[in-house]
Amino acid sequence: MGQFTRDELERAFAHYQEVAAKAAAANEWRPWADMFTDDAEYVEHHYGVFHGREAIYRWITETMHTPPNDEMNAFPVEWYVIDDHKGWIVCCIQNRMRDPGDGSVHQEANWSLLKYAGDDRWSYEEDIYNPLEFGEMIKGWFDAKAVGG
């Protein structure tokens, strides 16, 4: 058995999703960043590696306030797996753009590894995705926005 129970991991991950949804809807990232430990590490293969909660906060705020990222307003979890022995969660998160005006859905997946630290805090996150696929998705969103929006 690991340091954390499966029930605690399930609850903490549900909390993570709830806070992320509120942060995305408001484009206010402080509560989301506050879910990381002071010494957390965040590996983002396109933007780099961030050390500490404040560095994570500065990065996510700048990134999500920059077009077209500021049009991503939902991050639904498609699936997840819990390793309760390690206290890890691996999940597929859809990065969804705001409706371009025609009702179409434009999203692209990233796979994330989260390492739980207890007390609703995460000590590590790594996001893995294909930037080319994101670029194609965003191009499709811009095209739909030009026609429908």
PDB file of N, CA and C in Angstrom, residues 39-145:
ATOM      1  N   ASP A  39       7.716  23.635  -3.661  1.00  0.00           N
ATOM      2  CA  ASP A  39       8.882  23.160  -4.419  1.00  0.00           C
ATOM      3  C   ASP A  39       8.494  22.273  -5.605  1.00  0.00           C
ATOM      4  N   ALA A  40       7.277  22.385  -6.073  1.00  0.00           N
ATOM      5  CA  ALA A  40       6.792  21.544  -7.172  1.00  0.00           C
ATOM      6  C   ALA A  40       7.623  21.743  -8.435  1.00  0.00           C
ATOM      7  N   GLU A  41       7.615  20.714  -9.257  1.00  0.00           N
ATOM      8  CA  GLU A  41       8.241  20.790 -10.572  1.00  0.00           C
ATOM      9  C   GLU A  41       7.165  20.561 -11.627  1.00  0.00           C
ATOM     10  N   TYR A  42       7.158  21.412 -12.634  1.00  0.00           N
ATOM     11  CA  TYR A  42       6.184  21.318 -13.728  1.00  0.00           C
ATOM     12  C   TYR A  42       6.970  21.215 -15.025  1.00  0.00           C
ATOM     13  N   VAL A  43       6.805  20.108 -15.722  1.00  0.00           N
ATOM     14  CA  VAL A  43       7.497  19.875 -16.981  1.00  0.00           C
ATOM     15  C   VAL A  43       6.492  20.068 -18.106  1.00  0.00           C
ATOM     16  N   GLU A  44       6.759  21.057 -18.929  1.00  0.00           N
ATOM     17  CA  GLU A  44       5.891  21.381 -20.060  1.00  0.00           C
ATOM     18  C   GLU A  44       6.787  21.349 -21.295  1.00  0.00           C
ATOM     19  N   HIS A  45       6.631  20.348 -22.123  1.00  0.00           N
ATOM     20  CA  HIS A  45       7.605  20.058 -23.173  1.00  0.00           C
ATOM     21  C   HIS A  45       7.755  21.161 -24.214  1.00  0.00           C
ATOM     22  N   HIS A  46       6.804  22.030 -24.341  1.00  0.00           N
ATOM     23  CA  HIS A  46       6.907  23.137 -25.294  1.00  0.00           C
ATOM     24  C   HIS A  46       7.481  24.390 -24.619  1.00  0.00           C
ATOM     25  N   TYR A  47       7.067  24.656 -23.386  1.00  0.00           N
ATOM     26  CA  TYR A  47       7.442  25.896 -22.700  1.00  0.00           C
ATOM     27  C   TYR A  47       8.637  25.759 -21.760  1.00  0.00           C
ATOM     28  N   GLY A  48       8.929  24.555 -21.303  1.00  0.00           N
ATOM     29  CA  GLY A  48      10.081  24.376 -20.425  1.00  0.00           C
ATOM     30  C   GLY A  48       9.721  23.729 -19.102  1.00  0.00           C
ATOM     31  N   VAL A  49      10.657  23.805 -18.161  1.00  0.00           N
ATOM     32  CA  VAL A  49      10.499  23.222 -16.827  1.00  0.00           C
ATOM     33  C   VAL A  49      10.421  24.368 -15.830  1.00  0.00           C
ATOM     34  N   PHE A  50       9.437  24.286 -14.949  1.00  0.00           N
ATOM     35  CA  PHE A  50       9.207  25.336 -13.958  1.00  0.00           C
ATOM     36  C   PHE A  50       9.368  24.746 -12.561  1.00  0.00           C
ATOM     37  N   HIS A  51      10.079  25.473 -11.729  1.00  0.00           N
ATOM     38  CA  HIS A  51      10.364  25.003 -10.373  1.00  0.00           C
ATOM     39  C   HIS A  51       9.690  25.927  -9.371  1.00  0.00           C
ATOM     40  N   GLY A  52       8.790  25.362  -8.578  1.00  0.00           N
ATOM     41  CA  GLY A  52       8.119  26.103  -7.529  1.00  0.00           C
ATOM     42  C   GLY A  52       6.763  26.652  -7.944  1.00  0.00           C
ATOM     43  N   ARG A  53       5.902  26.762  -6.971  1.00  0.00           N
ATOM     44  CA  ARG A  53       4.523  27.227  -7.181  1.00  0.00           C
ATOM     45  C   ARG A  53       4.478  28.591  -7.862  1.00  0.00           C
ATOM     46  N   GLU A  54       5.313  29.517  -7.447  1.00  0.00           N
ATOM     47  CA  GLU A  54       5.265  30.865  -8.015  1.00  0.00           C
ATOM     48  C   GLU A  54       5.702  30.874  -9.476  1.00  0.00           C
ATOM     49  N   ALA A  55       6.690  30.078  -9.825  1.00  0.00           N
ATOM     50  CA  ALA A  55       7.113  29.989 -11.232  1.00  0.00           C
ATOM     51  C   ALA A  55       5.998  29.371 -12.071  1.00  0.00           C
ATOM     52  N   ILE A  56       5.333  28.370 -11.526  1.00  0.00           N
ATOM     53  CA  ILE A  56       4.197  27.750 -12.224  1.00  0.00           C
ATOM     54  C   ILE A  56       3.093  28.779 -12.424  1.00  0.00           C
ATOM     55  N   TYR A  57       2.809  29.554 -11.393  1.00  0.00           N
ATOM     56  CA  TYR A  57       1.768  30.584 -11.489  1.00  0.00           C
ATOM     57  C   TYR A  57       2.111  31.633 -12.559  1.00  0.00           C
ATOM     58  N   ARG A  58       3.343  32.128 -12.537  1.00  0.00           N
ATOM     59  CA  ARG A  58       3.733  33.141 -13.532  1.00  0.00           C
ATOM     60  C   ARG A  58       3.619  32.587 -14.946  1.00  0.00           C
ATOM     61  N   TRP A  59       4.083  31.349 -15.145  1.00  0.00           N
ATOM     62  CA  TRP A  59       4.028  30.742 -16.472  1.00  0.00           C
ATOM     63  C   TRP A  59       2.581  30.546 -16.944  1.00  0.00           C
ATOM     64  N   ILE A  60       1.748  29.941 -16.120  1.00  0.00           N
ATOM     65  CA  ILE A  60       0.374  29.644 -16.561  1.00  0.00           C
ATOM     66  C   ILE A  60      -0.408  30.933 -16.792  1.00  0.00           C
ATOM     67  N   THR A  61      -0.198  31.941 -15.965  1.00  0.00           N
ATOM     68  CA  THR A  61      -0.910  33.209 -16.137  1.00  0.00           C
ATOM     69  C   THR A  61      -0.510  33.873 -17.450  1.00  0.00           C
ATOM     70  N   GLU A  62       0.783  33.980 -17.701  1.00  0.00           N
ATOM     71  CA  GLU A  62       1.242  34.598 -18.949  1.00  0.00           C
ATOM     72  C   GLU A  62       0.763  33.801 -20.161  1.00  0.00           C
ATOM     73  N   THR A  63       0.897  32.496 -20.088  1.00  0.00           N
ATOM     74  CA  THR A  63       0.513  31.638 -21.216  1.00  0.00           C
ATOM     75  C   THR A  63      -0.971  31.729 -21.509  1.00  0.00           C
ATOM     76  N   MET A  64      -1.796  31.668 -20.483  1.00  0.00           N
ATOM     77  CA  MET A  64      -3.245  31.626 -20.695  1.00  0.00           C
ATOM     78  C   MET A  64      -3.850  33.015 -20.918  1.00  0.00           C
ATOM     79  N   HIS A  65      -3.049  34.059 -20.791  1.00  0.00           N
ATOM     80  CA  HIS A  65      -3.515  35.407 -21.131  1.00  0.00           C
ATOM     81  C   HIS A  65      -3.003  35.852 -22.506  1.00  0.00           C
ATOM     82  N   THR A  66      -2.329  34.956 -23.203  1.00  0.00           N
ATOM     83  CA  THR A  66      -1.778  35.245 -24.522  1.00  0.00           C
ATOM     84  C   THR A  66      -2.642  34.567 -25.585  1.00  0.00           C
ATOM     85  N   PRO A  67      -3.100  35.342 -26.598  1.00  0.00           N
ATOM     86  CA  PRO A  67      -3.879  34.731 -27.677  1.00  0.00           C
ATOM     87  C   PRO A  67      -3.038  33.695 -28.439  1.00  0.00           C
ATOM     88  N   PRO A  68      -3.618  32.632 -28.950  1.00  0.00           N
ATOM     89  CA  PRO A  68      -5.016  32.232 -28.816  1.00  0.00           C
ATOM     90  C   PRO A  68      -5.281  31.388 -27.571  1.00  0.00           C
ATOM     91  N   ASN A  69      -4.256  31.204 -26.713  1.00  0.00           N
ATOM     92  CA  ASN A  69      -4.449  30.396 -25.509  1.00  0.00           C
ATOM     93  C   ASN A  69      -5.566  30.942 -24.629  1.00  0.00           C
ATOM     94  N   ASP A  70      -5.784  32.258 -24.675  1.00  0.00           N
ATOM     95  CA  ASP A  70      -6.829  32.857 -23.846  1.00  0.00           C
ATOM     96  C   ASP A  70      -8.230  32.444 -24.310  1.00  0.00           C
ATOM     97  N   GLU A  71      -8.308  31.737 -25.420  1.00  0.00           N
ATOM     98  CA  GLU A  71      -9.588  31.210 -25.903  1.00  0.00           C
ATOM     99  C   GLU A  71      -9.826  29.766 -25.455  1.00  0.00           C
ATOM    100  N   MET A  72      -8.860  29.169 -24.755  1.00  0.00           N
ATOM    101  CA  MET A  72      -9.061  27.833 -24.164  1.00  0.00           C
ATOM    102  C   MET A  72      -9.785  28.043 -22.852  1.00  0.00           C
ATOM    103  N   ASN A  73     -10.999  27.526 -22.776  1.00  0.00           N
ATOM    104  CA  ASN A  73     -11.783  27.793 -21.569  1.00  0.00           C
ATOM    105  C   ASN A  73     -12.297  26.542 -20.879  1.00  0.00           C
ATOM    106  N   ALA A  74     -11.815  25.374 -21.305  1.00  0.00           N
ATOM    107  CA  ALA A  74     -12.218  24.134 -20.642  1.00  0.00           C
ATOM    108  C   ALA A  74     -11.123  23.088 -20.832  1.00  0.00           C
ATOM    109  N   PHE A  75     -10.973  22.263 -19.823  1.00  0.00           N
ATOM    110  CA  PHE A  75      -9.962  21.210 -19.845  1.00  0.00           C
ATOM    111  C   PHE A  75     -10.555  19.904 -19.296  1.00  0.00           C
ATOM    112  N   PRO A  76     -11.555  19.369 -19.996  1.00  0.00           N
ATOM    113  CA  PRO A  76     -12.194  18.156 -19.485  1.00  0.00           C
ATOM    114  C   PRO A  76     -11.254  16.948 -19.529  1.00  0.00           C
ATOM    115  N   VAL A  77     -11.357  16.118 -18.517  1.00  0.00           N
ATOM    116  CA  VAL A  77     -10.557  14.895 -18.435  1.00  0.00           C
ATOM    117  C   VAL A  77     -11.310  13.793 -19.169  1.00  0.00           C
ATOM    118  N   GLU A  78     -10.648  13.223 -20.162  1.00  0.00           N
ATOM    119  CA  GLU A  78     -11.245  12.153 -20.955  1.00  0.00           C
ATOM    120  C   GLU A  78     -11.141  10.807 -20.246  1.00  0.00           C
ATOM    121  N   TRP A  79      -9.987  10.540 -19.643  1.00  0.00           N
ATOM    122  CA  TRP A  79      -9.781   9.318 -18.871  1.00  0.00           C
ATOM    123  C   TRP A  79      -8.618   9.543 -17.904  1.00  0.00           C
ATOM    124  N   TYR A  80      -8.552   8.675 -16.904  1.00  0.00           N
ATOM    125  CA  TYR A  80      -7.423   8.745 -15.975  1.00  0.00           C
ATOM    126  C   TYR A  80      -7.199   7.376 -15.347  1.00  0.00           C
ATOM    127  N   VAL A  81      -5.966   7.189 -14.886  1.00  0.00           N
ATOM    128  CA  VAL A  81      -5.565   5.962 -14.205  1.00  0.00           C
ATOM    129  C   VAL A  81      -4.857   6.376 -12.924  1.00  0.00           C
ATOM    130  N   ILE A  82      -5.173   5.708 -11.843  1.00  0.00           N
ATOM    131  CA  ILE A  82      -4.548   5.994 -10.552  1.00  0.00           C
ATOM    132  C   ILE A  82      -3.595   4.869 -10.188  1.00  0.00           C
ATOM    133  N   ASP A  83      -2.373   5.236  -9.855  1.00  0.00           N
ATOM    134  CA  ASP A  83      -1.416   4.298  -9.274  1.00  0.00           C
ATOM    135  C   ASP A  83      -1.366   4.632  -7.790  1.00  0.00           C
ATOM    136  N   ASP A  84      -2.175   3.930  -7.012  1.00  0.00           N
ATOM    137  CA  ASP A  84      -2.263   4.274  -5.589  1.00  0.00           C
ATOM    138  C   ASP A  84      -1.027   3.844  -4.806  1.00  0.00           C
ATOM    139  N   HIS A  85      -0.207   2.996  -5.388  1.00  0.00           N
ATOM    140  CA  HIS A  85       1.043   2.631  -4.726  1.00  0.00           C
ATOM    141  C   HIS A  85       2.036   3.801  -4.770  1.00  0.00           C
ATOM    142  N   LYS A  86       2.126   4.464  -5.914  1.00  0.00           N
ATOM    143  CA  LYS A  86       3.047   5.589  -6.068  1.00  0.00           C
ATOM    144  C   LYS A  86       2.405   6.935  -5.728  1.00  0.00           C
ATOM    145  N   GLY A  87       1.070   7.005  -5.745  1.00  0.00           N
ATOM    146  CA  GLY A  87       0.395   8.279  -5.537  1.00  0.00           C
ATOM    147  C   GLY A  87       0.396   9.126  -6.798  1.00  0.00           C
ATOM    148  N   TRP A  88       0.375   8.454  -7.939  1.00  0.00           N
ATOM    149  CA  TRP A  88       0.430   9.117  -9.234  1.00  0.00           C
ATOM    150  C   TRP A  88      -0.897   8.976  -9.959  1.00  0.00           C
ATOM    151  N   ILE A  89      -1.184   9.965 -10.798  1.00  0.00           N
ATOM    152  CA  ILE A  89      -2.337   9.912 -11.690  1.00  0.00           C
ATOM    153  C   ILE A  89      -1.851  10.247 -13.088  1.00  0.00           C
ATOM    154  N   VAL A  90      -2.227   9.416 -14.043  1.00  0.00           N
ATOM    155  CA  VAL A  90      -1.959   9.669 -15.457  1.00  0.00           C
ATOM    156  C   VAL A  90      -3.316   9.904 -16.094  1.00  0.00           C
ATOM    157  N   CYS A  91      -3.430  10.971 -16.864  1.00  0.00           N
ATOM    158  CA  CYS A  91      -4.733  11.300 -17.430  1.00  0.00           C
ATOM    159  C   CYS A  91      -4.603  11.910 -18.816  1.00  0.00           C
ATOM    160  N   CYS A  92      -5.715  11.869 -19.539  1.00  0.00           N
ATOM    161  CA  CYS A  92      -5.825  12.520 -20.832  1.00  0.00           C
ATOM    162  C   CYS A  92      -6.756  13.711 -20.659  1.00  0.00           C
ATOM    163  N   ILE A  93      -6.209  14.901 -20.874  1.00  0.00           N
ATOM    164  CA  ILE A  93      -6.960  16.140 -20.713  1.00  0.00           C
ATOM    165  C   ILE A  93      -7.157  16.765 -22.085  1.00  0.00           C
ATOM    166  N   GLN A  94      -8.389  17.094 -22.402  1.00  0.00           N
ATOM    167  CA  GLN A  94      -8.682  17.800 -23.645  1.00  0.00           C
ATOM    168  C   GLN A  94      -8.530  19.299 -23.401  1.00  0.00           C
ATOM    169  N   ASN A  95      -7.800  19.957 -24.251  1.00  0.00           N
ATOM    170  CA  ASN A  95      -7.644  21.420 -24.199  1.00  0.00           C
ATOM    171  C   ASN A  95      -8.653  21.976 -25.195  1.00  0.00           C
ATOM    172  N   ARG A  96      -9.745  22.506 -24.688  1.00  0.00           N
ATOM    173  CA  ARG A  96     -10.883  22.890 -25.520  1.00  0.00           C
ATOM    174  C   ARG A  96     -10.952  24.407 -25.695  1.00  0.00           C
ATOM    175  N   MET A  97     -11.162  24.798 -26.938  1.00  0.00           N
ATOM    176  CA  MET A  97     -11.307  26.207 -27.280  1.00  0.00           C
ATOM    177  C   MET A  97     -12.751  26.648 -27.060  1.00  0.00           C
ATOM    178  N   ARG A  98     -12.918  27.929 -26.849  1.00  0.00           N
ATOM    179  CA  ARG A  98     -14.246  28.536 -26.751  1.00  0.00           C
ATOM    180  C   ARG A  98     -15.000  28.293 -28.061  1.00  0.00           C
ATOM    181  N   ASP A  99     -16.300  28.171 -27.991  1.00  0.00           N
ATOM    182  CA  ASP A  99     -17.133  27.994 -29.186  1.00  0.00           C
ATOM    183  C   ASP A  99     -16.820  29.120 -30.172  1.00  0.00           C
ATOM    184  N   PRO A 100     -16.447  28.774 -31.408  1.00  0.00           N
ATOM    185  CA  PRO A 100     -16.107  29.820 -32.374  1.00  0.00           C
ATOM    186  C   PRO A 100     -17.331  30.528 -32.952  1.00  0.00           C
ATOM    187  N   GLY A 101     -18.508  30.134 -32.533  1.00  0.00           N
ATOM    188  CA  GLY A 101     -19.723  30.801 -32.991  1.00  0.00           C
ATOM    189  C   GLY A 101     -20.626  29.911 -33.819  1.00  0.00           C
ATOM    190  N   ASP A 102     -20.142  28.734 -34.159  1.00  0.00           N
ATOM    191  CA  ASP A 102     -20.956  27.824 -34.968  1.00  0.00           C
ATOM    192  C   ASP A 102     -21.336  26.545 -34.224  1.00  0.00           C
ATOM    193  N   GLY A 103     -21.007  26.483 -32.926  1.00  0.00           N
ATOM    194  CA  GLY A 103     -21.347  25.314 -32.123  1.00  0.00           C
ATOM    195  C   GLY A 103     -20.365  24.157 -32.243  1.00  0.00           C
ATOM    196  N   SER A 104     -19.327  24.307 -33.062  1.00  0.00           N
ATOM    197  CA  SER A 104     -18.358  23.218 -33.236  1.00  0.00           C
ATOM    198  C   SER A 104     -17.406  23.157 -32.031  1.00  0.00           C
ATOM    199  N   VAL A 105     -16.873  21.965 -31.797  1.00  0.00           N
ATOM    200  CA  VAL A 105     -15.942  21.743 -30.700  1.00  0.00           C
ATOM    201  C   VAL A 105     -14.546  21.592 -31.285  1.00  0.00           C
ATOM    202  N   HIS A 106     -13.615  22.359 -30.752  1.00  0.00           N
ATOM    203  CA  HIS A 106     -12.217  22.310 -31.178  1.00  0.00           C
ATOM    204  C   HIS A 106     -11.380  22.054 -29.937  1.00  0.00           C
ATOM    205  N   GLN A 107     -10.720  20.902 -29.913  1.00  0.00           N
ATOM    206  CA  GLN A 107      -9.929  20.512 -28.748  1.00  0.00           C
ATOM    207  C   GLN A 107      -8.806  19.590 -29.192  1.00  0.00           C
ATOM    208  N   GLU A 108      -7.803  19.511 -28.351  1.00  0.00           N
ATOM    209  CA  GLU A 108      -6.694  18.597 -28.587  1.00  0.00           C
ATOM    210  C   GLU A 108      -6.253  18.042 -27.243  1.00  0.00           C
ATOM    211  N   ALA A 109      -5.789  16.806 -27.275  1.00  0.00           N
ATOM    212  CA  ALA A 109      -5.444  16.098 -26.044  1.00  0.00           C
ATOM    213  C   ALA A 109      -4.000  16.326 -25.624  1.00  0.00           C
ATOM    214  N   ASN A 110      -3.807  16.349 -24.313  1.00  0.00           N
ATOM    215  CA  ASN A 110      -2.474  16.165 -23.757  1.00  0.00           C
ATOM    216  C   ASN A 110      -2.580  15.122 -22.656  1.00  0.00           C
ATOM    217  N   TRP A 111      -1.491  14.419 -22.461  1.00  0.00           N
ATOM    218  CA  TRP A 111      -1.431  13.410 -21.411  1.00  0.00           C
ATOM    219  C   TRP A 111      -0.602  13.990 -20.293  1.00  0.00           C
ATOM    220  N   SER A 112      -1.128  13.898 -19.091  1.00  0.00           N
ATOM    221  CA  SER A 112      -0.463  14.489 -17.928  1.00  0.00           C
ATOM    222  C   SER A 112      -0.162  13.427 -16.885  1.00  0.00           C
ATOM    223  N   LEU A 113       0.989  13.585 -16.254  1.00  0.00           N
ATOM    224  CA  LEU A 113       1.369  12.798 -15.096  1.00  0.00           C
ATOM    225  C   LEU A 113       1.356  13.743 -13.913  1.00  0.00           C
ATOM    226  N   LEU A 114       0.572  13.414 -12.906  1.00  0.00           N
ATOM    227  CA  LEU A 114       0.490  14.190 -11.665  1.00  0.00           C
ATOM    228  C   LEU A 114       1.000  13.327 -10.517  1.00  0.00           C
ATOM    229  N   LYS A 115       1.835  13.911  -9.671  1.00  0.00           N
ATOM    230  CA  LYS A 115       2.332  13.214  -8.488  1.00  0.00           C
ATOM    231  C   LYS A 115       1.768  13.922  -7.265  1.00  0.00           C
ATOM    232  N   TYR A 116       1.030  13.159  -6.478  1.00  0.00           N
ATOM    233  CA  TYR A 116       0.330  13.715  -5.331  1.00  0.00           C
ATOM    234  C   TYR A 116       1.270  13.844  -4.136  1.00  0.00           C
ATOM    235  N   ALA A 117       1.103  14.957  -3.394  1.00  0.00           N
ATOM    236  CA  ALA A 117       1.949  15.221  -2.228  1.00  0.00           C
ATOM    237  C   ALA A 117       1.155  15.241  -0.926  1.00  0.00           C
ATOM    238  N   GLY A 118      -0.165  15.067  -1.008  1.00  0.00           N
ATOM    239  CA  GLY A 118      -0.996  15.127   0.180  1.00  0.00           C
ATOM    240  C   GLY A 118      -1.619  16.494   0.361  1.00  0.00           C
ATOM    241  N   ASP A 119      -2.679  16.552   1.151  1.00  0.00           N
ATOM    242  CA  ASP A 119      -3.332  17.813   1.508  1.00  0.00           C
ATOM    243  C   ASP A 119      -3.765  18.622   0.275  1.00  0.00           C
ATOM    244  N   ASP A 120      -4.303  17.918  -0.731  1.00  0.00           N
ATOM    245  CA  ASP A 120      -4.760  18.544  -1.983  1.00  0.00           C
ATOM    246  C   ASP A 120      -3.665  19.299  -2.714  1.00  0.00           C
ATOM    247  N   ARG A 121      -2.429  18.873  -2.581  1.00  0.00           N
ATOM    248  CA  ARG A 121      -1.289  19.504  -3.256  1.00  0.00           C
ATOM    249  C   ARG A 121      -0.604  18.473  -4.167  1.00  0.00           C
ATOM    250  N   TRP A 122      -0.013  19.002  -5.225  1.00  0.00           N
ATOM    251  CA  TRP A 122       0.690  18.178  -6.209  1.00  0.00           C
ATOM    252  C   TRP A 122       2.140  18.641  -6.255  1.00  0.00           C
ATOM    253  N   SER A 123       3.063  17.691  -6.275  1.00  0.00           N
ATOM    254  CA  SER A 123       4.490  18.034  -6.274  1.00  0.00           C
ATOM    255  C   SER A 123       5.082  18.003  -7.679  1.00  0.00           C
ATOM    256  N   TYR A 124       4.320  17.477  -8.638  1.00  0.00           N
ATOM    257  CA  TYR A 124       4.862  17.316  -9.989  1.00  0.00           C
ATOM    258  C   TYR A 124       3.728  17.194 -10.980  1.00  0.00           C
ATOM    259  N   GLU A 125       3.914  17.867 -12.121  1.00  0.00           N
ATOM    260  CA  GLU A 125       3.045  17.637 -13.260  1.00  0.00           C
ATOM    261  C   GLU A 125       3.908  17.674 -14.505  1.00  0.00           C
ATOM    262  N   GLU A 126       3.625  16.766 -15.409  1.00  0.00           N
ATOM    263  CA  GLU A 126       4.278  16.760 -16.715  1.00  0.00           C
ATOM    264  C   GLU A 126       3.200  16.611 -17.768  1.00  0.00           C
ATOM    265  N   ASP A 127       3.227  17.495 -18.765  1.00  0.00           N
ATOM    266  CA  ASP A 127       2.261  17.472 -19.863  1.00  0.00           C
ATOM    267  C   ASP A 127       2.975  17.043 -21.140  1.00  0.00           C
ATOM    268  N   ILE A 128       2.390  16.084 -21.828  1.00  0.00           N
ATOM    269  CA  ILE A 128       2.965  15.557 -23.059  1.00  0.00           C
ATOM    270  C   ILE A 128       1.912  15.668 -24.159  1.00  0.00           C
ATOM    271  N   TYR A 129       2.307  16.275 -25.272  1.00  0.00           N
ATOM    272  CA  TYR A 129       1.382  16.444 -26.390  1.00  0.00           C
ATOM    273  C   TYR A 129       2.186  16.744 -27.648  1.00  0.00           C
ATOM    274  N   ASN A 130       1.491  16.758 -28.770  1.00  0.00           N
ATOM    275  CA  ASN A 130       2.121  17.051 -30.047  1.00  0.00           C
ATOM    276  C   ASN A 130       1.761  18.489 -30.444  1.00  0.00           C
ATOM    277  N   PRO A 131       2.727  19.413 -30.424  1.00  0.00           N
ATOM    278  CA  PRO A 131       2.429  20.803 -30.777  1.00  0.00           C
ATOM    279  C   PRO A 131       1.875  20.961 -32.198  1.00  0.00           C
ATOM    280  N   LEU A 132       2.277  20.090 -33.122  1.00  0.00           N
ATOM    281  CA  LEU A 132       1.751  20.169 -34.487  1.00  0.00           C
ATOM    282  C   LEU A 132       0.252  19.901 -34.508  1.00  0.00           C
ATOM    283  N   GLU A 133      -0.187  18.931 -33.717  1.00  0.00           N
ATOM    284  CA  GLU A 133      -1.624  18.645 -33.640  1.00  0.00           C
ATOM    285  C   GLU A 133      -2.375  19.809 -33.006  1.00  0.00           C
ATOM    286  N   PHE A 134      -1.786  20.443 -32.006  1.00  0.00           N
ATOM    287  CA  PHE A 134      -2.402  21.632 -31.400  1.00  0.00           C
ATOM    288  C   PHE A 134      -2.515  22.746 -32.432  1.00  0.00           C
ATOM    289  N   GLY A 135      -1.467  22.927 -33.218  1.00  0.00           N
ATOM    290  CA  GLY A 135      -1.490  23.951 -34.247  1.00  0.00           C
ATOM    291  C   GLY A 135      -2.591  23.722 -35.269  1.00  0.00           C
ATOM    292  N   GLU A 136      -2.780  22.485 -35.680  1.00  0.00           N
ATOM    293  CA  GLU A 136      -3.856  22.150 -36.626  1.00  0.00           C
ATOM    294  C   GLU A 136      -5.229  22.417 -36.006  1.00  0.00           C
ATOM    295  N   MET A 137      -5.383  22.052 -34.747  1.00  0.00           N
ATOM    296  CA  MET A 137      -6.658  22.285 -34.058  1.00  0.00           C
ATOM    297  C   MET A 137      -6.952  23.784 -33.985  1.00  0.00           C
ATOM    298  N   ILE A 138      -5.952  24.577 -33.638  1.00  0.00           N
ATOM    299  CA  ILE A 138      -6.149  26.018 -33.514  1.00  0.00           C
ATOM    300  C   ILE A 138      -6.434  26.642 -34.886  1.00  0.00           C
ATOM    301  N   LYS A 139      -5.774  26.155 -35.911  1.00  0.00           N
ATOM    302  CA  LYS A 139      -6.067  26.636 -37.269  1.00  0.00           C
ATOM    303  C   LYS A 139      -7.527  26.359 -37.615  1.00  0.00           C
ATOM    304  N   GLY A 140      -8.004  25.154 -37.316  1.00  0.00           N
ATOM    305  CA  GLY A 140      -9.409  24.820 -37.561  1.00  0.00           C
ATOM    306  C   GLY A 140     -10.353  25.708 -36.770  1.00  0.00           C
ATOM    307  N   TRP A 141      -9.968  26.047 -35.548  1.00  0.00           N
ATOM    308  CA  TRP A 141     -10.789  26.936 -34.722  1.00  0.00           C
ATOM    309  C   TRP A 141     -10.852  28.328 -35.346  1.00  0.00           C
ATOM    310  N   PHE A 142      -9.694  28.861 -35.770  1.00  0.00           N
ATOM    311  CA  PHE A 142      -9.676  30.178 -36.429  1.00  0.00           C
ATOM    312  C   PHE A 142     -10.533  30.167 -37.700  1.00  0.00           C
ATOM    313  N   ASP A 143     -10.438  29.095 -38.471  1.00  0.00           N
ATOM    314  CA  ASP A 143     -11.246  28.998 -39.699  1.00  0.00           C
ATOM    315  C   ASP A 143     -12.735  29.000 -39.359  1.00  0.00           C
ATOM    316  N   ALA A 144     -13.131  28.236 -38.359  1.00  0.00           N
ATOM    317  CA  ALA A 144     -14.548  28.185 -37.952  1.00  0.00           C
ATOM    318  C   ALA A 144     -14.991  29.536 -37.410  1.00  0.00           C
ATOM    319  N   LYS A 145     -14.121  30.207 -36.662  1.00  0.00           N
ATOM    320  CA  LYS A 145     -14.456  31.524 -36.091  1.00  0.00           C
ATOM    321  C   LYS A 145     -14.665  32.538 -37.207  1.00  0.00           C
TER     322      LYS A 145
END
